[in-house]
Amino acid sequence: MPSDTTNLNDNSMSWSTEDRKSSLGQCIASSQHILALLGAGLSASSGLQTFTGNGTLWRTYQTKSMATKSAFAWNPVLVWQFYEDRRQKAIAAPPNPGHFALAKLAESKEHFFAISQNIDGLSERAGHDLSKLAPIHGSLLTTTCAQPGCSFVSWNGSALPTVPALSLPPGDITDAAVELPDVRIDDLPLCPKCKYGLQRPGVVWFGEQLPQEHLTRTDEWLESVPSVDLLLVVGTSARVFPAAEYIHRARAKGASVAFFNLEQDDDLIEAGDWFVPGDVATTLPRIVAEALDLPQAAANTL
Ligand SMILES: [Zn+2]
Protein backbone atom coordinates (compact mmCIF):
# COMPACT_ATOMS: atom_id res chain seq x y z
CA MET A 1 0.00 0.00 0.00
CA PRO A 2 1.44 3.38 -0.89
CA SER A 3 1.80 5.25 2.36
CA ASP A 4 1.97 8.67 0.78
CA THR A 5 -1.07 8.82 -1.48
CA THR A 6 -4.29 10.06 -0.03
CA ASN A 7 -7.64 9.65 -1.68
CA LEU A 8 -9.72 12.17 0.18
CA ASN A 9 -12.87 10.23 -0.51
CA ASP A 10 -11.51 7.01 0.82
CA ASN A 11 -8.99 7.25 3.60
CA SER A 12 -8.55 3.50 3.59
CA MET A 13 -6.76 4.08 0.26
CA SER A 14 -8.51 1.24 -1.51
CA TRP A 15 -5.89 -1.12 -2.77
CA SER A 16 -6.67 -4.14 -4.83
CA THR A 17 -4.56 -7.09 -3.83
CA GLU A 18 -5.35 -8.65 -7.21
CA ASP A 19 -3.69 -6.10 -9.40
CA ARG A 20 -1.61 -4.27 -6.82
CA LYS A 21 -2.71 -0.87 -8.08
CA SER A 22 -3.56 2.04 -5.81
CA SER A 23 -6.88 3.77 -6.44
CA LEU A 24 -5.08 6.57 -8.31
CA GLY A 25 -3.08 4.06 -10.36
CA GLN A 26 -6.35 2.35 -11.28
CA CYS A 27 -7.93 5.67 -12.17
CA ILE A 28 -5.04 6.61 -14.50
CA ALA A 29 -5.13 3.14 -16.04
CA SER A 30 -8.85 3.29 -16.78
CA SER A 31 -9.08 6.98 -17.77
CA GLN A 32 -9.26 7.85 -21.44
CA HIS A 33 -9.39 11.63 -21.27
CA ILE A 34 -6.66 13.03 -19.03
CA LEU A 35 -5.72 16.68 -18.70
CA ALA A 36 -2.53 17.75 -16.91
CA LEU A 37 -1.58 21.14 -15.55
CA LEU A 38 2.17 21.54 -15.08
CA GLY A 39 4.12 24.08 -13.04
CA ALA A 40 7.58 24.93 -11.73
CA GLY A 41 7.61 22.13 -9.14
CA LEU A 42 7.94 19.65 -12.00
CA SER A 43 11.35 21.06 -12.92
CA ALA A 44 12.63 21.71 -9.40
CA SER A 45 14.53 18.45 -9.13
CA SER A 46 16.17 19.14 -12.49
CA GLY A 47 17.91 21.94 -10.60
CA LEU A 48 15.86 24.79 -12.06
CA GLN A 49 14.44 27.25 -9.61
CA THR A 50 11.88 29.89 -10.39
CA PHE A 51 13.92 32.86 -11.58
CA THR A 52 11.31 35.48 -11.09
CA GLY A 53 10.48 35.23 -7.41
CA ASN A 54 10.06 38.54 -5.67
CA GLY A 55 13.29 40.04 -4.44
CA THR A 56 15.70 37.91 -6.47
CA LEU A 57 18.43 39.74 -8.32
CA TRP A 58 20.10 39.14 -11.67
CA ARG A 59 23.32 41.14 -11.47
CA THR A 60 22.06 44.42 -9.99
CA TYR A 61 18.55 44.18 -11.43
CA GLN A 62 15.33 42.83 -9.98
CA THR A 63 14.94 39.58 -11.89
CA LYS A 64 11.25 40.17 -12.41
CA SER A 65 11.91 43.54 -14.03
CA MET A 66 13.97 41.86 -16.78
CA ALA A 67 10.97 39.85 -17.95
CA THR A 68 9.06 42.80 -19.34
CA LYS A 69 8.47 44.46 -22.68
CA SER A 70 9.64 47.79 -21.25
CA ALA A 71 13.00 46.29 -20.22
CA PHE A 72 13.47 44.95 -23.77
CA ALA A 73 12.61 48.38 -25.20
CA TRP A 74 15.09 50.00 -22.80
CA ASN A 75 17.99 47.59 -23.30
CA PRO A 76 17.39 44.65 -25.67
CA VAL A 77 21.03 43.55 -25.42
CA LEU A 78 20.87 43.18 -21.64
CA VAL A 79 17.50 41.39 -21.75
CA TRP A 80 18.84 39.01 -24.42
CA GLN A 81 21.90 38.31 -22.24
CA PHE A 82 19.57 37.63 -19.29
CA TYR A 83 17.58 35.16 -21.40
CA GLU A 84 20.66 33.60 -22.93
CA ASP A 85 21.76 32.91 -19.34
CA ARG A 86 18.38 31.30 -18.62
CA ARG A 87 18.54 29.32 -21.87
CA GLN A 88 22.02 28.08 -21.05
CA LYS A 89 20.96 26.92 -17.57
CA ALA A 90 17.74 25.32 -18.80
CA ILE A 91 19.55 23.50 -21.61
CA ALA A 92 22.20 22.26 -19.17
CA ALA A 93 19.47 20.84 -16.90
CA PRO A 94 18.36 17.27 -17.61
CA PRO A 95 14.66 16.42 -17.88
CA ASN A 96 13.78 14.39 -14.78
CA PRO A 97 11.67 11.21 -14.40
CA GLY A 98 8.57 13.38 -13.86
CA HIS A 99 8.95 14.87 -17.36
CA PHE A 100 9.52 11.40 -18.83
CA ALA A 101 6.49 9.99 -17.00
CA LEU A 102 4.26 12.68 -18.52
CA ALA A 103 5.78 12.09 -21.97
CA LYS A 104 5.03 8.38 -21.52
CA LEU A 105 1.42 9.13 -20.56
CA ALA A 106 1.08 11.35 -23.63
CA GLU A 107 2.38 8.49 -25.75
CA SER A 108 0.17 5.87 -24.11
CA LYS A 109 -3.11 7.78 -23.93
CA GLU A 110 -4.59 9.01 -27.18
CA HIS A 111 -6.65 11.67 -25.44
CA PHE A 112 -4.04 13.15 -23.11
CA PHE A 113 -3.29 16.86 -23.08
CA ALA A 114 -0.94 18.90 -20.90
CA ILE A 115 -1.01 22.64 -20.22
CA SER A 116 2.45 23.73 -19.10
CA GLN A 117 3.30 26.94 -17.29
CA ASN A 118 7.01 26.13 -17.60
CA ILE A 119 9.23 27.84 -20.16
CA ASP A 120 12.29 25.64 -19.60
CA GLY A 121 11.69 23.26 -22.51
CA LEU A 122 12.27 20.17 -20.34
CA SER A 123 8.96 18.51 -21.29
CA GLU A 124 9.81 19.02 -24.96
CA ARG A 125 13.30 17.58 -24.44
CA ALA A 126 11.81 14.57 -22.61
CA GLY A 127 10.05 13.73 -25.86
CA HIS A 128 6.57 14.89 -24.84
CA ASP A 129 4.43 14.82 -28.01
CA LEU A 130 4.19 18.51 -28.95
CA SER A 131 0.64 18.05 -30.25
CA LYS A 132 -0.33 17.14 -26.67
CA LEU A 133 1.47 20.02 -24.95
CA ALA A 134 0.40 23.66 -24.66
CA PRO A 135 3.26 25.80 -23.26
CA ILE A 136 1.01 28.72 -22.34
CA HIS A 137 3.89 30.84 -21.02
CA GLY A 138 6.01 30.23 -24.11
CA SER A 139 9.35 28.45 -24.29
CA LEU A 140 13.01 29.37 -23.95
CA LEU A 141 13.61 27.09 -26.92
CA THR A 142 11.76 29.47 -29.26
CA THR A 143 12.06 33.06 -30.43
CA THR A 144 9.35 35.38 -31.69
CA CYS A 145 9.37 38.93 -33.09
CA ALA A 146 9.21 42.08 -30.98
CA GLN A 147 7.31 43.92 -33.71
CA PRO A 148 3.59 44.09 -32.81
CA GLY A 149 1.48 42.13 -35.27
CA CYS A 150 4.35 40.04 -36.65
CA SER A 151 3.59 36.33 -36.26
CA PHE A 152 7.16 35.04 -36.63
CA VAL A 153 8.01 32.03 -34.42
CA SER A 154 11.25 30.10 -34.62
CA TRP A 155 12.13 26.81 -32.94
CA ASN A 156 15.75 27.15 -31.87
CA GLY A 157 15.87 24.03 -29.76
CA SER A 158 18.97 23.57 -27.67
CA ALA A 159 21.40 25.42 -29.96
CA LEU A 160 23.65 27.82 -28.08
CA PRO A 161 24.38 30.64 -28.46
CA THR A 162 21.23 31.97 -30.12
CA VAL A 163 23.52 34.16 -32.25
CA PRO A 164 27.34 34.38 -31.97
CA ALA A 165 27.24 37.79 -30.26
CA LEU A 166 25.29 36.24 -27.38
CA SER A 167 28.12 33.89 -26.37
CA LEU A 168 28.39 34.20 -22.61
CA PRO A 169 31.68 34.48 -20.72
CA PRO A 170 32.80 31.74 -18.34
CA GLY A 171 31.37 32.04 -14.85
CA ASP A 172 27.87 32.83 -13.64
CA ILE A 173 26.74 36.13 -15.10
CA THR A 174 24.08 36.40 -12.41
CA ASP A 175 27.02 37.81 -10.47
CA ALA A 176 27.59 41.43 -11.52
CA ALA A 177 31.34 40.94 -10.96
CA VAL A 178 31.45 38.75 -14.08
CA GLU A 179 31.91 41.16 -16.95
CA LEU A 180 29.44 40.99 -19.83
CA PRO A 181 30.73 41.24 -23.39
CA ASP A 182 29.95 44.38 -25.37
CA VAL A 183 27.19 43.60 -27.82
CA ARG A 184 25.69 46.04 -30.32
CA ILE A 185 21.96 46.03 -31.07
CA ASP A 186 22.89 45.32 -34.70
CA ASP A 187 24.38 42.01 -33.55
CA LEU A 188 21.04 40.80 -32.13
CA PRO A 189 18.93 38.52 -34.34
CA LEU A 190 16.61 40.36 -36.73
CA CYS A 191 13.20 38.93 -37.63
CA PRO A 192 13.48 37.24 -41.05
CA LYS A 193 9.75 37.61 -41.65
CA CYS A 194 9.07 41.33 -41.30
CA LYS A 195 12.78 42.21 -41.60
CA TYR A 196 12.11 45.07 -39.20
CA GLY A 197 11.62 43.86 -35.63
CA LEU A 198 14.22 42.26 -33.41
CA GLN A 199 13.73 38.64 -32.53
CA ARG A 200 12.97 38.22 -28.84
CA PRO A 201 12.78 35.25 -26.48
CA GLY A 202 9.57 33.30 -27.17
CA VAL A 203 8.27 33.65 -23.64
CA VAL A 204 5.36 35.55 -22.14
CA TRP A 205 6.51 38.59 -20.21
CA PHE A 206 4.78 40.15 -17.22
CA GLY A 207 1.81 42.17 -18.39
CA GLU A 208 1.51 40.34 -21.73
CA GLN A 209 -1.39 38.24 -22.99
CA LEU A 210 -0.95 34.48 -23.06
CA PRO A 211 -0.46 33.13 -26.59
CA GLN A 212 -3.85 32.74 -28.22
CA GLU A 213 -2.68 29.73 -30.21
CA HIS A 214 -2.14 27.62 -27.09
CA LEU A 215 -5.28 28.86 -25.32
CA THR A 216 -7.29 27.93 -28.42
CA ARG A 217 -5.68 24.49 -28.67
CA THR A 218 -6.56 23.89 -25.02
CA ASP A 219 -10.14 25.07 -25.55
CA GLU A 220 -10.46 22.81 -28.58
CA TRP A 221 -9.22 19.80 -26.61
CA LEU A 222 -11.65 20.51 -23.77
CA GLU A 223 -14.53 20.87 -26.23
CA SER A 224 -13.56 17.75 -28.19
CA VAL A 225 -13.73 15.31 -25.28
CA PRO A 226 -17.08 14.08 -23.95
CA SER A 227 -15.75 14.26 -20.41
CA VAL A 228 -12.51 14.78 -18.53
CA ASP A 229 -11.88 11.63 -16.53
CA LEU A 230 -8.90 12.91 -14.58
CA LEU A 231 -6.98 16.14 -14.09
CA LEU A 232 -3.36 15.89 -12.92
CA VAL A 233 -2.14 19.06 -11.20
CA VAL A 234 1.64 18.73 -11.10
CA GLY A 235 4.02 21.04 -9.26
CA THR A 236 1.85 24.12 -9.33
CA SER A 237 -0.18 25.95 -6.74
CA ALA A 238 -2.71 26.55 -9.55
CA ARG A 239 -3.76 29.76 -7.85
CA VAL A 240 -3.20 32.13 -10.75
CA PHE A 241 -5.19 32.63 -13.93
CA PRO A 242 -5.69 30.63 -16.05
CA ALA A 243 -4.54 27.58 -14.06
CA ALA A 244 -7.32 27.86 -11.50
CA GLU A 245 -9.83 28.28 -14.32
CA TYR A 246 -8.75 24.98 -15.91
CA ILE A 247 -9.35 23.12 -12.64
CA HIS A 248 -12.87 24.53 -12.62
CA ARG A 249 -13.47 23.61 -16.27
CA ALA A 250 -12.12 20.07 -15.84
CA ARG A 251 -14.34 19.52 -12.79
CA ALA A 252 -17.32 20.82 -14.77
CA LYS A 253 -16.64 18.01 -17.24
CA GLY A 254 -16.62 15.42 -14.47
CA ALA A 255 -12.93 15.25 -13.61
CA SER A 256 -11.50 13.93 -10.40
CA VAL A 257 -8.33 15.80 -9.58
CA ALA A 258 -4.98 14.42 -8.43
CA PHE A 259 -2.63 16.99 -6.93
CA PHE A 260 1.11 16.22 -6.99
CA ASN A 261 2.69 18.91 -4.85
CA LEU A 262 4.87 19.49 -1.83
CA GLU A 263 2.03 20.99 0.16
CA GLN A 264 -1.68 20.37 0.24
CA ASP A 265 -3.95 23.29 -0.58
CA ASP A 266 -7.16 22.68 1.33
CA ASP A 267 -9.00 25.38 -0.61
CA LEU A 268 -8.60 23.54 -3.92
CA ILE A 269 -9.02 19.93 -2.86
CA GLU A 270 -12.47 18.37 -2.84
CA ALA A 271 -13.84 15.02 -1.77
CA GLY A 272 -12.82 12.34 -4.25
CA ASP A 273 -9.55 14.06 -5.16
CA TRP A 274 -6.10 12.70 -4.49
CA PHE A 275 -3.18 14.49 -2.92
CA VAL A 276 0.27 13.01 -3.49
CA PRO A 277 2.88 14.85 -1.41
CA GLY A 278 6.57 14.98 -2.23
CA ASP A 279 8.92 15.61 -5.12
CA VAL A 280 6.93 14.99 -8.30
CA ALA A 281 10.07 13.62 -9.98
CA THR A 282 9.69 10.68 -7.59
CA THR A 283 5.95 10.36 -6.99
CA LEU A 284 4.64 10.80 -10.53
CA PRO A 285 6.83 8.16 -12.27
CA ARG A 286 5.98 5.63 -9.57
CA ILE A 287 2.24 6.02 -10.09
CA VAL A 288 2.51 6.22 -13.89
CA ALA A 289 4.61 3.05 -13.97
CA GLU A 290 2.00 1.38 -11.78
CA ALA A 291 -0.87 2.58 -13.99
CA LEU A 292 0.80 1.49 -17.22
CA ASP A 293 1.93 -1.86 -15.79
CA LEU A 294 5.59 -0.99 -16.12
CA PRO A 295 8.06 -2.42 -13.62
CA GLN A 296 8.66 -0.01 -10.75
CA ALA A 297 12.35 -0.27 -11.57
CA ALA A 298 11.44 1.49 -14.82
CA ALA A 299 9.97 4.47 -12.97
CA ASN A 300 13.27 6.34 -13.06
CA THR A 301 13.98 5.55 -16.68
CA LEU A 302 10.58 5.98 -18.32
ZN1 LIG B 1 8.85 40.17 -37.43
CSV table of N, CA, C and O in Angstrom, one decimal, residues 13-80:
chain,number,residue,atom,x,y,z
A,13,MET,N,-7.6,4.2,1.4
A,13,MET,CA,-6.8,4.1,0.3
A,13,MET,C,-7.0,2.7,-0.4
A,13,MET,O,-6.1,1.9,-0.4
A,14,SER,N,-8.1,2.5,-1.0
A,14,SER,CA,-8.5,1.2,-1.5
A,14,SER,C,-7.4,0.7,-2.4
A,14,SER,O,-6.8,1.4,-3.2
A,15,TRP,N,-7.1,-0.5,-2.2
A,15,TRP,CA,-5.9,-1.1,-2.8
A,15,TRP,C,-6.2,-2.5,-3.1
A,15,TRP,O,-6.5,-3.4,-2.3
A,16,SER,N,-6.3,-2.8,-4.4
A,16,SER,CA,-6.7,-4.1,-4.8
A,16,SER,C,-5.5,-5.1,-4.7
A,16,SER,O,-4.4,-4.8,-5.3
A,17,THR,N,-5.7,-6.1,-4.0
A,17,THR,CA,-4.6,-7.1,-3.8
A,17,THR,C,-4.4,-7.9,-5.1
A,17,THR,O,-3.3,-8.5,-5.4
A,18,GLU,N,-5.5,-7.9,-6.0
A,18,GLU,CA,-5.3,-8.6,-7.2
A,18,GLU,C,-4.4,-8.0,-8.2
A,18,GLU,O,-3.5,-8.6,-8.7
A,19,ASP,N,-4.5,-6.7,-8.4
A,19,ASP,CA,-3.7,-6.1,-9.4
A,19,ASP,C,-2.6,-5.2,-8.8
A,19,ASP,O,-1.9,-4.6,-9.5
A,20,ARG,N,-2.6,-5.1,-7.5
A,20,ARG,CA,-1.6,-4.3,-6.8
A,20,ARG,C,-1.6,-2.8,-7.3
A,20,ARG,O,-0.5,-2.2,-7.3
A,21,LYS,N,-2.7,-2.3,-7.7
A,21,LYS,CA,-2.7,-0.9,-8.1
A,21,LYS,C,-3.4,-0.1,-7.0
A,21,LYS,O,-4.4,-0.5,-6.4
A,22,SER,N,-2.9,1.1,-6.7
A,22,SER,CA,-3.6,2.0,-5.8
A,22,SER,C,-4.8,2.6,-6.5
A,22,SER,O,-4.9,2.4,-7.7
A,23,SER,N,-5.7,3.2,-5.8
A,23,SER,CA,-6.9,3.8,-6.4
A,23,SER,C,-6.5,4.8,-7.5
A,23,SER,O,-7.2,4.9,-8.6
A,24,LEU,N,-5.5,5.6,-7.3
A,24,LEU,CA,-5.1,6.6,-8.3
A,24,LEU,C,-4.5,5.9,-9.5
A,24,LEU,O,-4.7,6.2,-10.7
A,25,GLY,N,-3.7,4.8,-9.3
A,25,GLY,CA,-3.1,4.1,-10.4
A,25,GLY,C,-4.2,3.4,-11.2
A,25,GLY,O,-4.1,3.5,-12.4
A,26,GLN,N,-5.2,2.9,-10.5
A,26,GLN,CA,-6.3,2.3,-11.3
A,26,GLN,C,-7.1,3.4,-12.1
A,26,GLN,O,-7.5,3.2,-13.2
A,27,CYS,N,-7.2,4.6,-11.5
A,27,CYS,CA,-7.9,5.7,-12.2
A,27,CYS,C,-7.2,6.1,-13.4
A,27,CYS,O,-7.7,6.3,-14.5
A,28,ILE,N,-5.8,6.2,-13.3
A,28,ILE,CA,-5.0,6.6,-14.5
A,28,ILE,C,-5.1,5.5,-15.6
A,28,ILE,O,-5.3,5.8,-16.7
A,29,ALA,N,-5.1,4.3,-15.1
A,29,ALA,CA,-5.1,3.1,-16.0
A,29,ALA,C,-6.4,3.1,-16.8
A,29,ALA,O,-6.5,2.9,-18.0
A,30,SER,N,-7.5,3.4,-16.1
A,30,SER,CA,-8.8,3.3,-16.8
A,30,SER,C,-9.3,4.6,-17.5
A,30,SER,O,-10.3,4.6,-18.2
A,31,SER,N,-8.6,5.7,-17.2
A,31,SER,CA,-9.1,7.0,-17.8
A,31,SER,C,-8.7,7.1,-19.2
A,31,SER,O,-7.5,6.8,-19.6
A,32,GLN,N,-9.6,7.6,-20.0
A,32,GLN,CA,-9.3,7.8,-21.4
A,32,GLN,C,-8.9,9.3,-21.7
A,32,GLN,O,-8.0,9.6,-22.4
A,33,HIS,N,-9.6,10.2,-21.0
A,33,HIS,CA,-9.4,11.6,-21.3
A,33,HIS,C,-8.7,12.3,-20.0
A,33,HIS,O,-9.4,12.5,-19.0
A,34,ILE,N,-7.4,12.5,-20.2
A,34,ILE,CA,-6.7,13.0,-19.0
A,34,ILE,C,-6.1,14.4,-19.4
A,34,ILE,O,-5.4,14.5,-20.4
A,35,LEU,N,-6.3,15.4,-18.5
A,35,LEU,CA,-5.7,16.7,-18.7
A,35,LEU,C,-4.7,16.8,-17.6
A,35,LEU,O,-4.9,16.4,-16.5
A,36,ALA,N,-3.6,17.5,-17.9
A,36,ALA,CA,-2.5,17.7,-16.9
A,36,ALA,C,-2.2,19.2,-16.9
A,36,ALA,O,-2.2,19.9,-18.0
A,37,LEU,N,-1.9,19.7,-15.7
A,37,LEU,CA,-1.6,21.1,-15.5
A,37,LEU,C,-0.2,21.2,-14.9
A,37,LEU,O,-0.1,20.7,-13.8
A,38,LEU,N,0.8,21.7,-15.6
A,38,LEU,CA,2.2,21.5,-15.1
A,38,LEU,C,2.8,22.9,-14.6
A,38,LEU,O,2.6,23.9,-15.3
A,39,GLY,N,3.5,22.9,-13.5
A,39,GLY,CA,4.1,24.1,-13.0
A,39,GLY,C,5.6,23.9,-12.6
A,39,GLY,O,6.2,22.8,-12.8
A,40,ALA,N,6.1,24.9,-12.0
A,40,ALA,CA,7.6,24.9,-11.7
A,40,ALA,C,8.1,23.8,-10.9
A,40,ALA,O,9.2,23.3,-11.0
A,41,GLY,N,7.2,23.2,-10.0
A,41,GLY,CA,7.6,22.1,-9.1
A,41,GLY,C,8.1,20.9,-9.9
A,41,GLY,O,8.9,20.1,-9.4
A,42,LEU,N,7.5,20.8,-11.2
A,42,LEU,CA,7.9,19.6,-12.0
A,42,LEU,C,9.4,19.7,-12.3
A,42,LEU,O,10.1,18.7,-12.4
A,43,SER,N,10.0,20.9,-12.5
A,43,SER,CA,11.4,21.1,-12.9
A,43,SER,C,12.3,21.3,-11.8
A,43,SER,O,13.5,21.4,-12.0
A,44,ALA,N,11.8,21.4,-10.5
A,44,ALA,CA,12.6,21.7,-9.4
A,44,ALA,C,13.8,20.7,-9.2
A,44,ALA,O,14.9,21.1,-9.0
A,45,SER,N,13.5,19.4,-9.4
A,45,SER,CA,14.5,18.4,-9.1
A,45,SER,C,15.5,18.3,-10.3
A,45,SER,O,16.4,17.5,-10.3
A,46,SER,N,15.2,19.0,-11.4
A,46,SER,CA,16.2,19.1,-12.5
A,46,SER,C,17.2,20.2,-12.2
A,46,SER,O,18.1,20.5,-12.9
A,47,GLY,N,17.0,20.9,-11.0
A,47,GLY,CA,17.9,21.9,-10.6
A,47,GLY,C,17.5,23.3,-11.0
A,47,GLY,O,18.3,24.3,-10.9
A,48,LEU,N,16.3,23.5,-11.6
A,48,LEU,CA,15.9,24.8,-12.1
A,48,LEU,C,14.9,25.4,-11.0
A,48,LEU,O,13.9,24.8,-10.7
A,49,GLN,N,15.3,26.5,-10.5
A,49,GLN,CA,14.4,27.2,-9.6
A,49,GLN,C,13.7,28.3,-10.4
A,49,GLN,O,14.1,28.7,-11.4
A,50,THR,N,12.6,28.8,-9.8
A,50,THR,CA,11.9,29.9,-10.4
A,50,THR,C,12.8,31.1,-10.3
A,50,THR,O,13.2,31.5,-9.3
A,51,PHE,N,13.0,31.7,-11.5
A,51,PHE,CA,13.9,32.9,-11.6
A,51,PHE,C,13.3,34.1,-11.1
A,51,PHE,O,13.9,35.1,-10.7
A,52,THR,N,12.0,34.2,-11.2
A,52,THR,CA,11.3,35.5,-11.1
A,52,THR,C,10.6,35.7,-9.8
A,52,THR,O,9.7,36.5,-9.7
A,53,GLY,N,11.0,35.0,-8.7
A,53,GLY,CA,10.5,35.2,-7.4
A,53,GLY,C,10.8,36.7,-7.0
A,53,GLY,O,11.8,37.3,-7.4
A,54,ASN,N,9.9,37.2,-6.1
A,54,ASN,CA,10.1,38.5,-5.7
A,54,ASN,C,11.4,38.7,-4.9
A,54,ASN,O,11.7,37.8,-4.1
A,55,GLY,N,12.1,39.7,-5.2
A,55,GLY,CA,13.3,40.0,-4.4
A,55,GLY,C,14.6,39.4,-5.0
A,55,GLY,O,15.6,39.7,-4.5
A,56,THR,N,14.5,38.5,-6.0
A,56,THR,CA,15.7,37.9,-6.5
A,56,THR,C,16.4,38.9,-7.4
A,56,THR,O,15.7,39.6,-8.1
A,57,LEU,N,17.7,38.8,-7.5
A,57,LEU,CA,18.4,39.7,-8.3
A,57,LEU,C,19.1,39.0,-9.4
A,57,LEU,O,19.6,37.9,-9.2
A,58,TRP,N,19.2,39.6,-10.6
A,58,TRP,CA,20.1,39.1,-11.7
A,58,TRP,C,21.1,40.3,-11.9
A,58,TRP,O,20.7,41.4,-12.3
A,59,ARG,N,22.3,40.1,-11.5
A,59,ARG,CA,23.3,41.1,-11.5
A,59,ARG,C,22.8,42.2,-10.5
A,59,ARG,O,22.5,41.8,-9.4
A,60,THR,N,22.6,43.4,-10.9
A,60,THR,CA,22.1,44.4,-10.0
A,60,THR,C,20.6,44.7,-10.2
A,60,THR,O,20.0,45.7,-9.7
A,61,TYR,N,19.9,43.9,-11.0
A,61,TYR,CA,18.5,44.2,-11.4
A,61,TYR,C,17.6,43.2,-10.7
A,61,TYR,O,17.9,42.0,-10.5
A,62,GLN,N,16.4,43.7,-10.4
A,62,GLN,CA,15.3,42.8,-10.0
A,62,GLN,C,15.0,41.9,-11.1
A,62,GLN,O,14.8,42.3,-12.3
A,63,THR,N,15.1,40.6,-10.8
A,63,THR,CA,14.9,39.6,-11.9
A,63,THR,C,13.6,39.8,-12.6
A,63,THR,O,13.5,39.7,-13.8
A,64,LYS,N,12.6,40.0,-11.8
A,64,LYS,CA,11.3,40.2,-12.4
A,64,LYS,C,11.2,41.3,-13.4
A,64,LYS,O,10.5,41.2,-14.4
A,65,SER,N,12.0,42.4,-13.2
A,65,SER,CA,11.9,43.5,-14.0
A,65,SER,C,12.5,43.3,-15.4
A,65,SER,O,12.3,44.0,-16.4
A,66,MET,N,13.4,42.2,-15.5
A,66,MET,CA,14.0,41.9,-16.8
A,66,MET,C,13.0,41.2,-17.7
A,66,MET,O,13.2,41.1,-18.9
A,67,ALA,N,11.9,40.6,-17.1
A,67,ALA,CA,11.0,39.9,-17.9
A,67,ALA,C,9.8,40.7,-18.4
A,67,ALA,O,8.6,40.4,-18.1
A,68,THR,N,10.1,41.9,-18.9
A,68,THR,CA,9.1,42.8,-19.3
A,68,THR,C,9.4,43.4,-20.7
A,68,THR,O,10.5,43.5,-21.1
A,69,LYS,N,8.3,43.8,-21.4
A,69,LYS,CA,8.5,44.5,-22.7
A,69,LYS,C,9.2,45.8,-22.5
A,69,LYS,O,10.0,46.2,-23.4
A,70,SER,N,9.0,46.5,-21.4
A,70,SER,CA,9.6,47.8,-21.2
A,70,SER,C,11.1,47.6,-21.0
A,70,SER,O,11.9,48.4,-21.5
A,71,ALA,N,11.6,46.5,-20.4
A,71,ALA,CA,13.0,46.3,-20.2
A,71,ALA,C,13.6,46.0,-21.6
A,71,ALA,O,14.7,46.5,-21.9
A,72,PHE,N,12.9,45.3,-22.4
A,72,PHE,CA,13.5,45.0,-23.8
A,72,PHE,C,13.6,46.2,-24.6
A,72,PHE,O,14.5,46.4,-25.4
A,73,ALA,N,12.6,47.1,-24.5
A,73,ALA,CA,12.6,48.4,-25.2
A,73,ALA,C,13.8,49.3,-24.7
A,73,ALA,O,14.4,49.9,-25.5
A,74,TRP,N,14.0,49.2,-23.4
A,74,TRP,CA,15.1,50.0,-22.8
A,74,TRP,C,16.5,49.5,-23.2
A,74,TRP,O,17.4,50.2,-23.5
A,75,ASN,N,16.7,48.1,-23.1
A,75,ASN,CA,18.0,47.6,-23.3
A,75,ASN,C,17.9,46.1,-23.8
A,75,ASN,O,18.0,45.2,-23.1
A,76,PRO,N,17.6,46.0,-25.1
A,76,PRO,CA,17.4,44.7,-25.7
A,76,PRO,C,18.6,43.8,-25.5
A,76,PRO,O,18.5,42.5,-25.4
A,77,VAL,N,19.8,44.4,-25.6
A,77,VAL,CA,21.0,43.5,-25.4
A,77,VAL,C,21.1,42.9,-24.0
A,77,VAL,O,21.3,41.7,-23.9
A,78,LEU,N,20.8,43.7,-23.0
A,78,LEU,CA,20.9,43.2,-21.6
A,78,LEU,C,19.8,42.1,-21.4
A,78,LEU,O,20.0,41.1,-20.8
A,79,VAL,N,18.6,42.4,-21.9
A,79,VAL,CA,17.5,41.4,-21.7
A,79,VAL,C,17.8,40.1,-22.5
A,79,VAL,O,17.6,39.0,-22.0
A,80,TRP,N,18.4,40.2,-23.7
A,80,TRP,CA,18.8,39.0,-24.4
A,80,TRP,C,19.9,38.2,-23.6
A,80,TRP,O,19.9,37.0,-23.6
